Amino acid sequence: MNSASGQPRSLRGRDFVGAADLSPDEVRQVFLTAATLKAEFTAGRRHAHPPLLRRSLAMLFERPSLRTRVTFEAGMLQLGGGAIQLTSGNVGWGVRESVADVARNLQSFVDAIVIRTGPHEIAEELAARADVPVINALTLHEHPCQALADVFTLREAHGRLDGLIVAFVGDGNNVFHSLALVACGQGVEVRLAHPPGYAPDPAVVTAATDLAAANGGRLLIGHDPRAAVEGADVIYADAWTSMGQESEADRRRADFAAYQVNESLCAVAGTAARVMHCLPAHRGEEITSEVMDGPRSLIFQQSENRLHVQKGLLVELIGDPAGDAA
Ligand code: CP
Ligand code: NVA
């Protein structure tokens, strides 16, 4: 949270395209701001002194979204600013004009840009070109805002992060990548059980392993869901088929059949084990309704925390460091 001098670092102007763009200290700094905003908002559904008065956000969404879009847009409103949603159809990046030209225009209109697209390289290029913060709202490679909310939720639910064990059962995908990078940096043991052929990106595995080694976490990767969940505090499920992979859905349904998060798998972890899912869920596929709606579920707390954590992130990236909302 603090720099070596004891002062919090300013995150103003920074991008958040990959989960490792924020150091473990910086993640805790965002959590602190998010927790303050959450307490204030939960108490009265208003912020007495909205910290992002008249700030604006452009949101480029090439894929569907409920949680990410609404939490960014509502979050900006609650903080005193506003957000404009654009789709690839009306922006046409890479078709109507280059990503570089989109960046050059948007940076003169708004204070930050949020992007959801398939190729991670587009989000990276936008960040390299724009001189305002660019935030990744999901690419096929990462979902870093989700991971911030997930780890914030873990800390709320358990009162600590150090030494917790999270078992991710399913695809070594975007959600897993970002979760591993954030959680390993906070001292969590992250385990993945994936079917053969659905391994995470080796570069992410290396980066998360390094973060774990430096921060007391651990990363374990295998194929056996029951071995992964044994002794776990939390079991994490995500869709078997991510957005953009729809043509593989039948094959994936067969490949992931043994990777359903259901009560019999949760029982291996024990009665206290909780369950997470980034949503949207495919009830009866990667997770059962019994687990999703039962006492183990942290799923809707996770979803609510998307709002609070992204507000914390926005305040850190585009707020006035002096805290002057004017
Ligand atoms: N979890 C998540 O990002 O949800 P949306 O796709 O609805 O934004
Ligand atoms: N892995 C999923 C997450 C959805 C929020 C996807 O990319 O579709």
CSV table of C-alpha atoms and ligand atoms in Angstrom, one decimal:
chain,number,residue,atom,x,y,z
A,1,MET,CA,0.0,0.0,0.0
A,2,ASN,CA,2.8,2.4,0.9
A,3,SER,CA,6.1,3.1,-0.9
A,4,ALA,CA,9.4,2.7,0.8
A,5,SER,CA,9.1,6.3,2.0
A,6,GLY,CA,5.8,5.4,3.8
A,7,GLN,CA,3.7,7.5,1.4
A,8,PRO,CA,1.1,5.9,-0.8
A,9,ARG,CA,2.2,5.9,-4.4
A,10,SER,CA,0.1,7.9,-6.9
A,11,LEU,CA,-1.4,5.6,-9.5
A,12,ARG,CA,-2.7,8.5,-11.5
A,13,GLY,CA,-2.3,8.0,-15.2
A,14,ARG,CA,-1.5,4.3,-15.0
A,15,ASP,CA,-3.0,1.7,-17.3
A,16,PHE,CA,-4.6,-1.5,-16.1
A,17,VAL,CA,-4.4,-3.9,-19.1
A,18,GLY,CA,-2.8,-6.9,-17.3
A,19,ALA,CA,-3.4,-7.9,-13.7
A,20,ALA,CA,0.4,-7.6,-13.1
A,21,ASP,CA,0.3,-3.9,-14.2
A,22,LEU,CA,-0.3,-3.2,-10.5
A,23,SER,CA,2.2,-4.4,-7.9
A,24,PRO,CA,0.9,-6.3,-4.8
A,25,ASP,CA,1.3,-3.1,-2.8
A,26,GLU,CA,-0.6,-1.1,-5.4
A,27,VAL,CA,-3.4,-3.7,-5.4
A,28,ARG,CA,-3.7,-3.2,-1.6
A,29,GLN,CA,-3.8,0.5,-2.2
A,30,VAL,CA,-6.8,0.1,-4.6
A,31,PHE,CA,-8.4,-2.2,-2.0
A,32,LEU,CA,-8.1,0.4,0.7
A,33,THR,CA,-9.8,3.1,-1.5
A,34,ALA,CA,-12.4,0.6,-2.6
A,35,ALA,CA,-13.2,-0.4,1.0
A,36,THR,CA,-13.6,3.2,2.0
A,37,LEU,CA,-15.9,3.9,-0.9
A,38,LYS,CA,-17.9,0.7,-0.3
A,39,ALA,CA,-18.4,1.6,3.4
A,40,GLU,CA,-19.6,5.1,2.5
A,41,PHE,CA,-21.8,3.9,-0.4
A,42,THR,CA,-23.3,1.0,1.6
A,43,ALA,CA,-24.2,3.4,4.4
A,44,GLY,CA,-26.3,5.8,2.3
A,45,ARG,CA,-26.0,4.9,-1.4
A,46,ARG,CA,-24.4,8.3,-1.9
A,47,HIS,CA,-20.9,9.8,-1.6
A,48,ALA,CA,-20.9,13.0,0.3
A,49,HIS,CA,-18.0,14.4,-1.7
A,50,PRO,CA,-17.9,12.6,-5.1
A,51,PRO,CA,-14.2,12.3,-5.9
A,52,LEU,CA,-14.5,12.2,-9.8
A,53,LEU,CA,-16.8,15.2,-10.3
A,54,ARG,CA,-17.1,15.9,-14.1
A,55,ARG,CA,-14.6,13.2,-15.0
A,56,SER,CA,-15.6,11.1,-18.0
A,57,LEU,CA,-15.0,7.6,-19.2
A,58,ALA,CA,-15.3,6.1,-22.7
A,59,MET,CA,-16.2,2.4,-22.7
A,60,LEU,CA,-15.5,0.4,-25.9
A,61,PHE,CA,-17.4,-2.9,-25.7
A,62,GLU,CA,-17.0,-5.4,-28.5
A,63,ARG,CA,-18.5,-8.2,-26.5
A,64,PRO,CA,-21.7,-8.5,-24.4
A,65,SER,CA,-21.6,-7.5,-20.7
A,66,LEU,CA,-23.9,-7.0,-17.8
A,67,ARG,CA,-21.7,-6.6,-14.7
A,68,THR,CA,-18.6,-4.9,-16.2
A,69,ARG,CA,-20.6,-2.3,-18.2
A,70,VAL,CA,-23.1,-1.5,-15.5
A,71,THR,CA,-20.6,-1.3,-12.7
A,72,PHE,CA,-18.3,1.0,-14.6
A,73,GLU,CA,-21.1,3.2,-15.8
A,74,ALA,CA,-23.0,3.3,-12.4
A,75,GLY,CA,-19.7,3.7,-10.6
A,76,MET,CA,-18.7,6.8,-12.6
A,77,LEU,CA,-22.1,8.3,-12.0
A,78,GLN,CA,-21.9,7.6,-8.2
A,79,LEU,CA,-18.4,9.2,-8.2
A,80,GLY,CA,-19.7,12.4,-9.8
A,81,GLY,CA,-18.7,11.8,-13.4
A,82,GLY,CA,-20.2,9.9,-16.4
A,83,ALA,CA,-19.5,7.2,-18.9
A,84,ILE,CA,-20.2,6.8,-22.6
A,85,GLN,CA,-20.6,3.3,-24.0
A,86,LEU,CA,-19.4,2.6,-27.6
A,87,THR,CA,-19.5,-0.6,-29.5
A,88,SER,CA,-17.1,-1.8,-32.2
A,89,GLY,CA,-20.0,-1.2,-34.6
A,90,ASN,CA,-20.1,2.5,-34.0
A,91,VAL,CA,-16.3,3.0,-33.4
A,92,GLY,CA,-15.0,0.5,-35.9
A,93,TRP,CA,-11.5,0.3,-34.5
A,94,GLY,CA,-9.2,-1.4,-37.0
A,95,VAL,CA,-11.8,-1.1,-39.7
A,96,ARG,CA,-13.2,2.4,-39.8
A,97,GLU,CA,-10.0,3.9,-38.4
A,98,SER,CA,-6.9,2.6,-36.7
A,99,VAL,CA,-6.6,1.9,-33.0
A,100,ALA,CA,-4.0,4.6,-32.8
A,101,ASP,CA,-6.4,7.2,-34.3
A,102,VAL,CA,-9.2,6.1,-31.9
A,103,ALA,CA,-6.8,6.6,-29.0
A,104,ARG,CA,-5.7,10.0,-30.2
A,105,ASN,CA,-9.3,11.2,-30.5
A,106,LEU,CA,-10.5,9.7,-27.2
A,107,GLN,CA,-7.7,11.0,-25.1
A,108,SER,CA,-8.7,14.5,-25.9
A,109,PHE,CA,-12.4,13.8,-25.0
A,110,VAL,CA,-12.3,11.7,-21.9
A,111,ASP,CA,-10.2,11.0,-18.7
A,112,ALA,CA,-9.9,7.2,-19.2
A,113,ILE,CA,-10.9,4.4,-21.6
A,114,VAL,CA,-12.3,1.0,-20.8
A,115,ILE,CA,-12.1,-1.7,-23.4
A,116,ARG,CA,-13.6,-5.2,-23.8
A,117,THR,CA,-12.4,-7.0,-26.9
A,118,GLY,CA,-11.1,-10.4,-28.0
A,119,PRO,CA,-7.4,-9.9,-28.8
A,120,HIS,CA,-5.4,-8.7,-25.8
A,121,GLU,CA,-3.0,-7.0,-28.3
A,122,ILE,CA,-5.8,-4.4,-29.1
A,123,ALA,CA,-6.1,-3.4,-25.5
A,124,GLU,CA,-2.3,-3.2,-25.2
A,125,GLU,CA,-2.0,-1.1,-28.4
A,126,LEU,CA,-4.7,1.2,-27.2
A,127,ALA,CA,-2.9,1.6,-23.9
A,128,ALA,CA,0.4,2.3,-25.7
A,129,ARG,CA,-1.2,4.9,-27.9
A,130,ALA,CA,-3.5,6.7,-25.5
A,131,ASP,CA,-2.1,9.1,-22.9
A,132,VAL,CA,-5.1,8.6,-20.6
A,133,PRO,CA,-5.4,5.4,-18.5
A,134,VAL,CA,-6.7,2.3,-20.4
A,135,ILE,CA,-8.5,-0.3,-18.4
A,136,ASN,CA,-9.0,-3.9,-19.6
A,137,ALA,CA,-12.7,-4.9,-19.2
A,138,LEU,CA,-11.9,-8.4,-20.5
A,139,THR,CA,-9.9,-9.8,-23.4
A,140,LEU,CA,-9.4,-13.5,-24.2
A,141,HIS,CA,-6.2,-13.4,-22.3
A,142,GLU,CA,-7.1,-11.5,-19.1
A,143,HIS,CA,-9.9,-10.1,-17.0
A,144,PRO,CA,-8.0,-8.1,-14.4
A,145,CYS,CA,-10.9,-6.0,-13.0
A,146,GLN,CA,-12.6,-9.3,-12.2
A,147,ALA,CA,-9.5,-10.6,-10.4
A,148,LEU,CA,-9.3,-7.4,-8.3
A,149,ALA,CA,-13.0,-7.9,-7.2
A,150,ASP,CA,-12.4,-11.6,-6.6
A,151,VAL,CA,-9.4,-11.1,-4.3
A,152,PHE,CA,-11.1,-8.2,-2.5
A,153,THR,CA,-14.0,-10.6,-1.9
A,154,LEU,CA,-11.7,-13.3,-0.7
A,155,ARG,CA,-10.3,-10.9,1.9
A,156,GLU,CA,-13.7,-9.8,3.0
A,157,ALA,CA,-15.0,-13.3,3.4
A,158,HIS,CA,-11.9,-14.7,5.2
A,159,GLY,CA,-10.5,-11.6,6.9
A,160,ARG,CA,-7.1,-12.4,5.4
A,161,LEU,CA,-5.4,-13.5,2.2
A,162,ASP,CA,-2.1,-15.0,3.4
A,163,GLY,CA,-2.2,-18.7,3.3
A,164,LEU,CA,-5.7,-19.1,1.8
A,165,ILE,CA,-6.1,-21.8,-0.8
A,166,VAL,CA,-8.2,-21.2,-3.9
A,167,ALA,CA,-8.9,-24.1,-6.3
A,168,PHE,CA,-9.9,-23.0,-9.8
A,169,VAL,CA,-11.6,-25.9,-11.6
A,170,GLY,CA,-11.9,-25.6,-15.4
A,171,ASP,CA,-10.3,-23.7,-18.2
A,172,GLY,CA,-6.8,-22.0,-17.8
A,173,ASN,CA,-8.4,-19.0,-19.3
A,174,ASN,CA,-8.6,-15.2,-19.0
A,175,VAL,CA,-10.2,-15.3,-15.6
A,176,PHE,CA,-7.7,-17.8,-14.3
A,177,HIS,CA,-4.8,-15.8,-15.6
A,178,SER,CA,-5.7,-12.6,-13.9
A,179,LEU,CA,-6.8,-14.4,-10.7
A,180,ALA,CA,-3.5,-16.2,-10.5
A,181,LEU,CA,-1.5,-13.0,-11.0
A,182,VAL,CA,-3.4,-11.0,-8.4
A,183,ALA,CA,-3.9,-13.7,-5.8
A,184,CYS,CA,-0.3,-15.1,-5.9
A,185,GLY,CA,0.9,-11.6,-5.3
A,186,GLN,CA,-1.2,-11.5,-2.1
A,187,GLY,CA,0.1,-14.6,-0.6
A,188,VAL,CA,-2.7,-17.0,-1.7
A,189,GLU,CA,-2.1,-20.6,-2.9
A,190,VAL,CA,-3.8,-20.9,-6.2
A,191,ARG,CA,-4.4,-24.3,-7.7
A,192,LEU,CA,-5.8,-25.1,-11.1
A,193,ALA,CA,-7.3,-28.4,-12.3
A,194,HIS,CA,-7.9,-28.3,-16.0
A,195,PRO,CA,-8.6,-30.9,-18.7
A,196,PRO,CA,-5.7,-31.8,-20.9
A,197,GLY,CA,-5.5,-29.2,-23.7
A,198,TYR,CA,-6.7,-26.3,-21.7
A,199,ALA,CA,-3.6,-25.2,-19.9
A,200,PRO,CA,-2.9,-21.6,-19.0
A,201,ASP,CA,-0.4,-19.5,-20.9
A,202,PRO,CA,3.1,-20.5,-19.8
A,203,ALA,CA,4.2,-16.9,-19.6
A,204,VAL,CA,1.4,-16.2,-17.1
A,205,VAL,CA,2.3,-19.3,-15.1
A,206,THR,CA,5.9,-18.0,-14.9
A,207,ALA,CA,4.9,-14.5,-13.8
A,208,ALA,CA,2.4,-15.8,-11.2
A,209,THR,CA,5.0,-18.3,-9.9
A,210,ASP,CA,7.5,-15.4,-9.5
A,211,LEU,CA,4.8,-13.3,-7.7
A,212,ALA,CA,4.0,-16.2,-5.5
A,213,ALA,CA,7.6,-16.8,-4.6
A,214,ALA,CA,8.1,-13.1,-3.7
A,215,ASN,CA,4.9,-12.8,-1.7
A,216,GLY,CA,4.3,-16.1,0.1
A,217,GLY,CA,1.8,-17.5,-2.4
A,218,ARG,CA,2.0,-20.7,-4.4
A,219,LEU,CA,0.8,-21.9,-7.8
A,220,LEU,CA,-0.1,-25.5,-8.5
A,221,ILE,CA,-1.4,-26.8,-11.8
A,222,GLY,CA,-2.8,-30.3,-12.5
A,223,HIS,CA,-5.7,-32.2,-14.0
A,224,ASP,CA,-7.5,-33.7,-11.0
A,225,PRO,CA,-10.3,-31.6,-9.6
A,226,ARG,CA,-10.7,-33.6,-6.5
A,227,ALA,CA,-6.9,-33.3,-5.7
A,228,ALA,CA,-7.1,-29.6,-6.4
A,229,VAL,CA,-10.0,-28.9,-4.0
A,230,GLU,CA,-8.8,-31.0,-1.1
A,231,GLY,CA,-8.2,-28.6,1.8
A,232,ALA,CA,-9.2,-25.6,-0.4
A,233,ASP,CA,-10.9,-22.6,1.2
A,234,VAL,CA,-12.5,-21.5,-2.0
A,235,ILE,CA,-13.5,-23.3,-5.2
A,236,TYR,CA,-13.7,-21.2,-8.4
A,237,ALA,CA,-15.7,-22.0,-11.5
A,238,ASP,CA,-16.0,-20.2,-14.8
A,239,ALA,CA,-17.7,-20.9,-18.1
A,240,TRP,CA,-16.4,-23.9,-20.1
A,241,THR,CA,-16.7,-21.8,-23.3
A,242,SER,CA,-15.6,-18.2,-23.1
A,243,MET,CA,-16.9,-15.4,-25.3
A,244,GLY,CA,-15.4,-15.8,-28.8
A,245,GLN,CA,-15.1,-19.6,-28.5
A,246,GLU,CA,-18.7,-20.4,-29.3
A,247,SER,CA,-17.8,-22.7,-32.2
A,248,GLU,CA,-15.9,-25.0,-29.8
A,249,ALA,CA,-18.9,-25.3,-27.4
A,250,ASP,CA,-19.8,-28.9,-28.1
A,251,ARG,CA,-16.2,-30.1,-27.9
A,252,ARG,CA,-15.6,-28.2,-24.7
A,253,ARG,CA,-18.8,-29.5,-23.1
A,254,ALA,CA,-17.4,-33.0,-23.6
A,255,ASP,CA,-13.9,-32.1,-22.5
A,256,PHE,CA,-15.0,-30.4,-19.3
A,257,ALA,CA,-17.7,-32.8,-18.2
A,258,ALA,CA,-15.7,-34.1,-15.3
A,259,TYR,CA,-14.9,-30.5,-14.1
A,260,GLN,CA,-18.4,-29.5,-12.8
A,261,VAL,CA,-18.4,-27.6,-9.5
A,262,ASN,CA,-21.2,-29.5,-7.7
A,263,GLU,CA,-21.9,-30.5,-4.1
A,264,SER,CA,-20.0,-33.8,-4.4
A,265,LEU,CA,-16.8,-32.0,-5.4
A,266,CYS,CA,-17.3,-29.3,-2.8
A,267,ALA,CA,-17.7,-32.0,-0.1
A,268,VAL,CA,-14.1,-33.1,-0.8
A,269,ALA,CA,-13.0,-29.6,0.3
A,270,GLY,CA,-15.1,-29.7,3.4
A,271,THR,CA,-18.2,-28.0,4.8
A,272,ALA,CA,-16.5,-24.6,5.3
A,273,ALA,CA,-15.3,-24.3,1.6
A,274,ARG,CA,-16.9,-21.4,-0.3
A,275,VAL,CA,-17.6,-21.1,-4.0
A,276,MET,CA,-16.9,-18.3,-6.5
A,277,HIS,CA,-17.9,-17.7,-10.1
A,278,CYS,CA,-17.3,-14.6,-12.2
A,279,LEU,CA,-20.7,-15.0,-13.9
A,280,PRO,CA,-22.4,-15.3,-16.2
A,281,ALA,CA,-23.0,-18.9,-15.1
A,282,HIS,CA,-24.3,-21.8,-17.1
A,283,ARG,CA,-26.3,-23.6,-14.5
A,284,GLY,CA,-26.0,-27.4,-14.9
A,285,GLU,CA,-22.7,-27.1,-16.8
A,286,GLU,CA,-19.7,-25.7,-14.9
A,287,ILE,CA,-21.7,-25.2,-11.7
A,288,THR,CA,-24.9,-26.5,-10.2
A,289,SER,CA,-27.7,-24.3,-8.9
A,290,GLU,CA,-27.5,-26.1,-5.6
A,291,VAL,CA,-24.0,-24.8,-5.1
A,292,MET,CA,-24.6,-21.4,-6.7
A,293,ASP,CA,-27.6,-20.6,-4.6
A,294,GLY,CA,-26.5,-22.4,-1.5
A,295,PRO,CA,-24.6,-21.3,1.7
A,296,ARG,CA,-21.2,-21.8,0.1
A,297,SER,CA,-21.7,-19.2,-2.5
A,298,LEU,CA,-19.8,-15.9,-2.5
A,299,ILE,CA,-20.8,-15.3,-6.1
A,300,PHE,CA,-23.2,-12.4,-5.7
A,301,GLN,CA,-20.9,-10.7,-3.2
A,302,GLN,CA,-18.2,-11.0,-5.8
A,303,SER,CA,-20.4,-9.4,-8.4
A,304,GLU,CA,-21.4,-6.6,-6.1
A,305,ASN,CA,-17.7,-6.0,-5.4
A,306,ARG,CA,-17.1,-5.3,-9.1
A,307,LEU,CA,-18.8,-2.0,-8.4
A,308,HIS,CA,-16.8,-1.0,-5.3
A,309,VAL,CA,-13.4,-2.2,-6.6
A,310,GLN,CA,-13.6,-0.6,-10.0
A,311,LYS,CA,-14.7,2.7,-8.2
A,312,GLY,CA,-11.5,2.4,-6.1
A,313,LEU,CA,-9.5,1.7,-9.3
A,314,LEU,CA,-11.0,4.7,-11.1
A,315,VAL,CA,-10.3,7.0,-8.2
A,316,GLU,CA,-6.7,5.9,-8.0
A,317,LEU,CA,-6.1,6.2,-11.8
A,318,ILE,CA,-7.9,9.4,-12.6
A,319,GLY,CA,-8.7,11.1,-9.3
A,320,ASP,CA,-7.1,14.2,-8.1
A,321,PRO,CA,-4.2,13.1,-5.8
A,322,ALA,CA,-5.0,16.1,-3.5
A,323,GLY,CA,-8.4,14.7,-3.1
A,324,ASP,CA,-10.0,17.9,-4.3
A,325,ALA,CA,-13.2,17.0,-6.1
A,326,ALA,CA,-13.7,20.4,-7.7
B,1,CP,N1,-18.0,-11.2,-14.9
B,1,CP,C1,-18.2,-10.3,-15.9
B,1,CP,O1,-17.3,-9.7,-16.4
B,1,CP,O2,-19.5,-10.2,-16.3
B,1,CP,P1,-20.0,-9.5,-17.6
B,1,CP,O3,-19.5,-10.3,-18.8
B,1,CP,O4,-21.5,-9.5,-17.6
B,1,CP,O5,-19.5,-8.1,-17.7
B,2,NVA,N1,-14.1,-16.6,-19.3
B,2,NVA,C1,-15.4,-15.9,-19.5
B,2,NVA,C2,-15.6,-14.8,-18.5
B,2,NVA,C3,-16.8,-14.0,-18.6
B,2,NVA,C4,-16.9,-12.8,-17.7
B,2,NVA,C5,-15.3,-15.3,-20.9
B,2,NVA,O1,-14.3,-14.8,-21.3
B,2,NVA,O2,-16.4,-15.3,-21.6
